[in-house]
């Protein structure tokens, strides 16, 4: 963690992100692509923690809204991450409401149809399993703790920014994130003990 409890990775690129957003607001499409590349991994992880396998569709909806409303955004790189997380959260909650009303039929997975990429399938599978396992553990947390952990750790927002996204006080978000991380640690310890006992 960096100063003030903010992840170092977020601090490292906030200046570059702020500059890219400013250029994108002036119509620079390449700058928008830079902002997208900097924000999308954390945003997708956050949305995946909320909606699961539909995360890419929900994140795409969020990016459409982000692109449409970019001219109205005011702030720096850290503010942009918070703003995009707020939009993504609203799209995710809308998606969850729609899913409750109208259950989806099973469809053929697009992954089955894709050709192999230039990366090692083994490495991609391990990374995907690790990410999915972590997000699965986070999804088992109470909702307030899960969102606080995702916003603080995956998106990289500081306490006040995460609080604005969730509409809560910073202290409440810090407490929820702390409790969520403690619960995750206990879950991992229990899994390690259970795994050791099976040998």
PDB file of C-alpha atoms in Angstrom:
ATOM      1  CA  UNK A   1       0.000   0.000   0.000  1.00  0.00           C
ATOM      2  CA  UNK A   2       1.159   3.527  -0.692  1.00  0.00           C
ATOM      3  CA  UNK A   3       0.808   6.624   1.425  1.00  0.00           C
ATOM      4  CA  UNK A   4      -2.631   7.108   2.905  1.00  0.00           C
ATOM      5  CA  UNK A   5      -3.481   3.426   2.359  1.00  0.00           C
ATOM      6  CA  UNK A   6      -3.918   3.835  -1.405  1.00  0.00           C
ATOM      7  CA  UNK A   7      -2.476   1.045  -3.557  1.00  0.00           C
ATOM      8  CA  UNK A   8       0.859   2.043  -5.148  1.00  0.00           C
ATOM      9  CA  UNK A   9      -0.278   0.952  -8.598  1.00  0.00           C
ATOM     10  CA  UNK A  10      -3.118   3.486  -8.529  1.00  0.00           C
ATOM     11  CA  UNK A  11      -0.835   6.312  -7.381  1.00  0.00           C
ATOM     12  CA  UNK A  12       1.690   5.475 -10.081  1.00  0.00           C
ATOM     13  CA  UNK A  13      -0.623   6.108 -13.015  1.00  0.00           C
ATOM     14  CA  UNK A  14      -3.083   8.741 -11.744  1.00  0.00           C
ATOM     15  CA  UNK A  15      -1.054  11.583 -13.289  1.00  0.00           C
ATOM     16  CA  UNK A  16      -0.921   9.847 -16.653  1.00  0.00           C
ATOM     17  CA  UNK A  17      -4.622   9.015 -16.375  1.00  0.00           C
ATOM     18  CA  UNK A  18      -5.585  12.599 -15.575  1.00  0.00           C
ATOM     19  CA  UNK A  19      -3.627  13.896 -18.562  1.00  0.00           C
ATOM     20  CA  UNK A  20      -5.171  11.271 -20.855  1.00  0.00           C
ATOM     21  CA  UNK A  21      -8.687  12.136 -19.681  1.00  0.00           C
ATOM     22  CA  UNK A  22      -8.087  15.853 -20.277  1.00  0.00           C
ATOM     23  CA  UNK A  23      -6.875  15.138 -23.832  1.00  0.00           C
ATOM     24  CA  UNK A  24      -9.794  12.744 -24.416  1.00  0.00           C
ATOM     25  CA  UNK A  25     -12.225  15.465 -23.390  1.00  0.00           C
ATOM     26  CA  UNK A  26     -10.734  17.570 -26.188  1.00  0.00           C
ATOM     27  CA  UNK A  27     -11.516  14.793 -28.686  1.00  0.00           C
ATOM     28  CA  UNK A  28      -8.239  12.838 -28.689  1.00  0.00           C
ATOM     29  CA  UNK A  29      -9.323   9.226 -29.351  1.00  0.00           C
ATOM     30  CA  UNK A  30      -5.870   7.821 -28.592  1.00  0.00           C
ATOM     31  CA  UNK A  31      -5.957   9.486 -25.192  1.00  0.00           C
ATOM     32  CA  UNK A  32      -9.344   7.877 -24.496  1.00  0.00           C
ATOM     33  CA  UNK A  33      -7.784   4.508 -25.378  1.00  0.00           C
ATOM     34  CA  UNK A  34      -4.988   5.194 -22.862  1.00  0.00           C
ATOM     35  CA  UNK A  35      -7.539   6.056 -20.159  1.00  0.00           C
ATOM     36  CA  UNK A  36      -9.468   2.893 -21.002  1.00  0.00           C
ATOM     37  CA  UNK A  37      -6.354   0.705 -20.759  1.00  0.00           C
ATOM     38  CA  UNK A  38      -5.440   2.204 -17.393  1.00  0.00           C
ATOM     39  CA  UNK A  39      -8.901   1.901 -15.836  1.00  0.00           C
ATOM     40  CA  UNK A  40     -10.480  -1.164 -17.452  1.00  0.00           C
ATOM     41  CA  UNK A  41      -8.642  -3.966 -15.584  1.00  0.00           C
ATOM     42  CA  UNK A  42      -9.636  -2.701 -12.149  1.00  0.00           C
ATOM     43  CA  UNK A  43     -13.111  -1.701 -13.275  1.00  0.00           C
ATOM     44  CA  UNK A  44     -13.721  -5.115 -14.836  1.00  0.00           C
ATOM     45  CA  UNK A  45     -12.533  -6.836 -11.655  1.00  0.00           C
ATOM     46  CA  UNK A  46     -14.933  -4.711  -9.605  1.00  0.00           C
ATOM     47  CA  UNK A  47     -17.876  -5.452 -11.903  1.00  0.00           C
ATOM     48  CA  UNK A  48     -16.980  -9.163 -12.014  1.00  0.00           C
ATOM     49  CA  UNK A  49     -17.140  -9.192  -8.226  1.00  0.00           C
ATOM     50  CA  UNK A  50     -20.671  -7.768  -8.422  1.00  0.00           C
ATOM     51  CA  UNK A  51     -22.249  -9.631 -11.349  1.00  0.00           C
ATOM     52  CA  UNK A  52     -19.985 -12.600 -12.077  1.00  0.00           C
ATOM     53  CA  UNK A  53     -19.724 -13.906 -15.611  1.00  0.00           C
ATOM     54  CA  UNK A  54     -21.741 -11.059 -17.152  1.00  0.00           C
ATOM     55  CA  UNK A  55     -19.059  -8.550 -16.150  1.00  0.00           C
ATOM     56  CA  UNK A  56     -17.766  -7.828 -19.652  1.00  0.00           C
ATOM     57  CA  UNK A  57     -21.241  -6.938 -20.926  1.00  0.00           C
ATOM     58  CA  UNK A  58     -21.934  -4.706 -17.929  1.00  0.00           C
ATOM     59  CA  UNK A  59     -18.520  -3.039 -18.199  1.00  0.00           C
ATOM     60  CA  UNK A  60     -19.189  -2.386 -21.894  1.00  0.00           C
ATOM     61  CA  UNK A  61     -22.465  -0.672 -21.011  1.00  0.00           C
ATOM     62  CA  UNK A  62     -20.606   1.404 -18.433  1.00  0.00           C
ATOM     63  CA  UNK A  63     -17.951   2.445 -20.979  1.00  0.00           C
ATOM     64  CA  UNK A  64     -20.642   3.555 -23.406  1.00  0.00           C
ATOM     65  CA  UNK A  65     -22.030   5.836 -20.717  1.00  0.00           C
ATOM     66  CA  UNK A  66     -18.533   6.998 -19.726  1.00  0.00           C
ATOM     67  CA  UNK A  67     -17.722   7.917 -23.341  1.00  0.00           C
ATOM     68  CA  UNK A  68     -21.054   9.676 -23.776  1.00  0.00           C
ATOM     69  CA  UNK A  69     -20.714  11.747 -20.581  1.00  0.00           C
ATOM     70  CA  UNK A  70     -16.942  12.323 -20.627  1.00  0.00           C
ATOM     71  CA  UNK A  71     -17.353  16.037 -21.345  1.00  0.00           C
ATOM     72  CA  UNK A  72     -19.211  16.499 -18.048  1.00  0.00           C
ATOM     73  CA  UNK A  73     -16.479  14.906 -15.911  1.00  0.00           C
ATOM     74  CA  UNK A  74     -14.412  17.293 -13.775  1.00  0.00           C
ATOM     75  CA  UNK A  75     -11.427  16.060 -11.812  1.00  0.00           C
ATOM     76  CA  UNK A  76      -8.079  14.311 -11.877  1.00  0.00           C
ATOM     77  CA  UNK A  77      -7.001  10.706 -12.525  1.00  0.00           C
ATOM     78  CA  UNK A  78      -8.098   9.432  -9.114  1.00  0.00           C
ATOM     79  CA  UNK A  79     -11.412  11.226  -9.536  1.00  0.00           C
ATOM     80  CA  UNK A  80     -11.893   9.619 -12.933  1.00  0.00           C
ATOM     81  CA  UNK A  81     -11.386   6.143 -11.443  1.00  0.00           C
ATOM     82  CA  UNK A  82     -14.049   6.936  -8.835  1.00  0.00           C
ATOM     83  CA  UNK A  83     -16.420   8.379 -11.425  1.00  0.00           C
ATOM     84  CA  UNK A  84     -16.082   5.325 -13.672  1.00  0.00           C
ATOM     85  CA  UNK A  85     -16.589   2.996 -10.698  1.00  0.00           C
ATOM     86  CA  UNK A  86     -19.807   4.832  -9.799  1.00  0.00           C
ATOM     87  CA  UNK A  87     -21.138   4.443 -13.339  1.00  0.00           C
ATOM     88  CA  UNK A  88     -20.110   0.776 -13.455  1.00  0.00           C
ATOM     89  CA  UNK A  89     -21.791   0.147 -10.100  1.00  0.00           C
ATOM     90  CA  UNK A  90     -25.059   1.652 -11.350  1.00  0.00           C
ATOM     91  CA  UNK A  91     -24.949  -0.492 -14.502  1.00  0.00           C
ATOM     92  CA  UNK A  92     -24.155  -3.591 -12.388  1.00  0.00           C
ATOM     93  CA  UNK A  93     -27.057  -2.945 -10.010  1.00  0.00           C
ATOM     94  CA  UNK A  94     -29.384  -2.398 -12.987  1.00  0.00           C
ATOM     95  CA  UNK A  95     -28.166  -5.682 -14.458  1.00  0.00           C
ATOM     96  CA  UNK A  96     -28.792  -7.541 -11.195  1.00  0.00           C
ATOM     97  CA  UNK A  97     -32.313  -6.110 -10.987  1.00  0.00           C
ATOM     98  CA  UNK A  98     -33.058  -7.182 -14.572  1.00  0.00           C
ATOM     99  CA  UNK A  99     -31.640 -10.640 -13.922  1.00  0.00           C
ATOM    100  CA  UNK A 100     -33.933 -11.098 -10.909  1.00  0.00           C
ATOM    101  CA  UNK A 101     -36.966 -10.147 -12.960  1.00  0.00           C
ATOM    102  CA  UNK A 102     -36.027 -12.138 -16.070  1.00  0.00           C
ATOM    103  CA  UNK A 103     -33.824 -15.244 -15.591  1.00  0.00           C
ATOM    104  CA  UNK A 104     -31.476 -15.893 -18.490  1.00  0.00           C
ATOM    105  CA  UNK A 105     -31.407 -19.053 -20.567  1.00  0.00           C
ATOM    106  CA  UNK A 106     -28.085 -20.859 -20.889  1.00  0.00           C
ATOM    107  CA  UNK A 107     -26.120 -19.937 -24.015  1.00  0.00           C
ATOM    108  CA  UNK A 108     -23.123 -21.398 -25.774  1.00  0.00           C
ATOM    109  CA  UNK A 109     -19.979 -19.929 -24.271  1.00  0.00           C
ATOM    110  CA  UNK A 110     -18.120 -17.675 -26.707  1.00  0.00           C
ATOM    111  CA  UNK A 111     -14.819 -18.862 -25.173  1.00  0.00           C
ATOM    112  CA  UNK A 112     -15.321 -22.277 -26.805  1.00  0.00           C
ATOM    113  CA  UNK A 113     -15.346 -20.640 -30.224  1.00  0.00           C
ATOM    114  CA  UNK A 114     -12.272 -18.430 -29.766  1.00  0.00           C
ATOM    115  CA  UNK A 115      -8.942 -19.326 -31.294  1.00  0.00           C
ATOM    116  CA  UNK A 116      -5.919 -19.571 -28.996  1.00  0.00           C
ATOM    117  CA  UNK A 117      -4.102 -16.299 -28.329  1.00  0.00           C
ATOM    118  CA  UNK A 118      -0.387 -15.539 -28.345  1.00  0.00           C
ATOM    119  CA  UNK A 119      -0.095 -16.186 -24.595  1.00  0.00           C
ATOM    120  CA  UNK A 120       0.560 -19.464 -22.840  1.00  0.00           C
ATOM    121  CA  UNK A 121      -2.732 -21.237 -22.303  1.00  0.00           C
ATOM    122  CA  UNK A 122      -1.353 -22.768 -19.117  1.00  0.00           C
ATOM    123  CA  UNK A 123      -0.384 -19.374 -17.673  1.00  0.00           C
ATOM    124  CA  UNK A 124      -3.709 -17.847 -18.690  1.00  0.00           C
ATOM    125  CA  UNK A 125      -5.608 -20.730 -17.102  1.00  0.00           C
ATOM    126  CA  UNK A 126      -3.689 -20.393 -13.839  1.00  0.00           C
ATOM    127  CA  UNK A 127      -4.195 -16.634 -13.735  1.00  0.00           C
ATOM    128  CA  UNK A 128      -7.876 -17.011 -14.544  1.00  0.00           C
ATOM    129  CA  UNK A 129      -8.328 -19.688 -11.861  1.00  0.00           C
ATOM    130  CA  UNK A 130      -6.574 -17.536  -9.297  1.00  0.00           C
ATOM    131  CA  UNK A 131      -8.593 -14.442 -10.209  1.00  0.00           C
ATOM    132  CA  UNK A 132     -11.877 -16.352 -10.325  1.00  0.00           C
ATOM    133  CA  UNK A 133     -11.090 -18.044  -7.011  1.00  0.00           C
ATOM    134  CA  UNK A 134     -10.323 -14.698  -5.375  1.00  0.00           C
ATOM    135  CA  UNK A 135     -13.461 -13.094  -6.786  1.00  0.00           C
ATOM    136  CA  UNK A 136     -15.472 -16.137  -5.699  1.00  0.00           C
ATOM    137  CA  UNK A 137     -14.225 -15.657  -2.139  1.00  0.00           C
ATOM    138  CA  UNK A 138     -15.036 -11.944  -2.285  1.00  0.00           C
ATOM    139  CA  UNK A 139     -18.567 -12.707  -3.565  1.00  0.00           C
ATOM    140  CA  UNK A 140     -19.163 -14.819  -0.429  1.00  0.00           C
ATOM    141  CA  UNK A 141     -18.638 -11.749   1.755  1.00  0.00           C
ATOM    142  CA  UNK A 142     -21.575  -9.620   2.888  1.00  0.00           C
ATOM    143  CA  UNK A 143     -22.352  -7.159   0.079  1.00  0.00           C
ATOM    144  CA  UNK A 144     -21.055  -4.026   1.862  1.00  0.00           C
ATOM    145  CA  UNK A 145     -17.757  -5.733   2.667  1.00  0.00           C
ATOM    146  CA  UNK A 146     -17.401  -7.203  -0.830  1.00  0.00           C
ATOM    147  CA  UNK A 147     -17.937  -3.843  -2.532  1.00  0.00           C
ATOM    148  CA  UNK A 148     -15.586  -2.062  -0.141  1.00  0.00           C
ATOM    149  CA  UNK A 149     -12.832  -4.636  -0.761  1.00  0.00           C
ATOM    150  CA  UNK A 150     -13.345  -4.528  -4.538  1.00  0.00           C
ATOM    151  CA  UNK A 151     -13.274  -0.726  -4.686  1.00  0.00           C
ATOM    152  CA  UNK A 152     -10.268  -0.360  -2.389  1.00  0.00           C
ATOM    153  CA  UNK A 153      -8.158  -3.299  -3.616  1.00  0.00           C
ATOM    154  CA  UNK A 154      -9.219  -4.027  -7.197  1.00  0.00           C
ATOM    155  CA  UNK A 155     -10.170  -0.553  -8.445  1.00  0.00           C
ATOM    156  CA  UNK A 156      -7.593   1.138  -6.185  1.00  0.00           C
ATOM    157  CA  UNK A 157      -9.801   3.893  -4.777  1.00  0.00           C
ATOM    158  CA  UNK A 158      -8.929   5.613  -1.509  1.00  0.00           C
ATOM    159  CA  UNK A 159     -11.435   5.616   1.371  1.00  0.00           C
ATOM    160  CA  UNK A 160     -13.197   8.905   0.516  1.00  0.00           C
ATOM    161  CA  UNK A 161     -13.531   8.017  -3.194  1.00  0.00           C
ATOM    162  CA  UNK A 162     -14.892   4.539  -2.406  1.00  0.00           C
ATOM    163  CA  UNK A 163     -17.317   6.162   0.057  1.00  0.00           C
ATOM    164  CA  UNK A 164     -18.614   8.508  -2.667  1.00  0.00           C
ATOM    165  CA  UNK A 165     -19.186   5.554  -5.015  1.00  0.00           C
ATOM    166  CA  UNK A 166     -21.127   3.671  -2.333  1.00  0.00           C
ATOM    167  CA  UNK A 167     -22.902   6.708  -0.880  1.00  0.00           C
ATOM    168  CA  UNK A 168     -21.469   6.008   2.585  1.00  0.00           C
ATOM    169  CA  UNK A 169     -19.106   7.661   5.033  1.00  0.00           C
ATOM    170  CA  UNK A 170     -15.371   6.992   4.563  1.00  0.00           C
ATOM    171  CA  UNK A 171     -15.127   5.434   8.032  1.00  0.00           C
ATOM    172  CA  UNK A 172     -17.901   2.983   7.220  1.00  0.00           C
ATOM    173  CA  UNK A 173     -16.149   1.959   3.995  1.00  0.00           C
ATOM    174  CA  UNK A 174     -12.777   1.562   5.744  1.00  0.00           C
ATOM    175  CA  UNK A 175     -14.437  -0.584   8.419  1.00  0.00           C
ATOM    176  CA  UNK A 176     -16.258  -2.706   5.833  1.00  0.00           C
ATOM    177  CA  UNK A 177     -13.039  -3.198   3.837  1.00  0.00           C
ATOM    178  CA  UNK A 178     -11.108  -4.107   6.996  1.00  0.00           C
ATOM    179  CA  UNK A 179     -13.763  -6.611   8.091  1.00  0.00           C
ATOM    180  CA  UNK A 180     -13.977  -8.052   4.593  1.00  0.00           C
ATOM    181  CA  UNK A 181     -10.214  -8.528   4.346  1.00  0.00           C
ATOM    182  CA  UNK A 182     -10.117 -10.125   7.806  1.00  0.00           C
ATOM    183  CA  UNK A 183     -12.929 -12.493   6.797  1.00  0.00           C
ATOM    184  CA  UNK A 184     -11.092 -13.357   3.561  1.00  0.00           C
ATOM    185  CA  UNK A 185      -7.943 -14.108   5.567  1.00  0.00           C
ATOM    186  CA  UNK A 186      -9.937 -16.454   7.830  1.00  0.00           C
ATOM    187  CA  UNK A 187     -11.484 -18.182   4.805  1.00  0.00           C
ATOM    188  CA  UNK A 188      -8.054 -18.725   3.271  1.00  0.00           C
ATOM    189  CA  UNK A 189      -6.675 -20.080   6.568  1.00  0.00           C
ATOM    190  CA  UNK A 190      -9.618 -22.485   6.844  1.00  0.00           C
ATOM    191  CA  UNK A 191      -9.113 -23.674   3.264  1.00  0.00           C
ATOM    192  CA  UNK A 192      -5.387 -24.169   3.915  1.00  0.00           C
ATOM    193  CA  UNK A 193      -6.129 -26.183   7.078  1.00  0.00           C
ATOM    194  CA  UNK A 194      -8.783 -28.261   5.276  1.00  0.00           C
ATOM    195  CA  UNK A 195      -6.398 -28.867   2.374  1.00  0.00           C
ATOM    196  CA  UNK A 196      -3.602 -29.936   4.726  1.00  0.00           C
ATOM    197  CA  UNK A 197      -5.975 -32.268   6.586  1.00  0.00           C
ATOM    198  CA  UNK A 198      -6.944 -34.076   3.376  1.00  0.00           C
ATOM    199  CA  UNK A 199      -3.356 -35.132   2.666  1.00  0.00           C
TER     200      UNK A 199
END
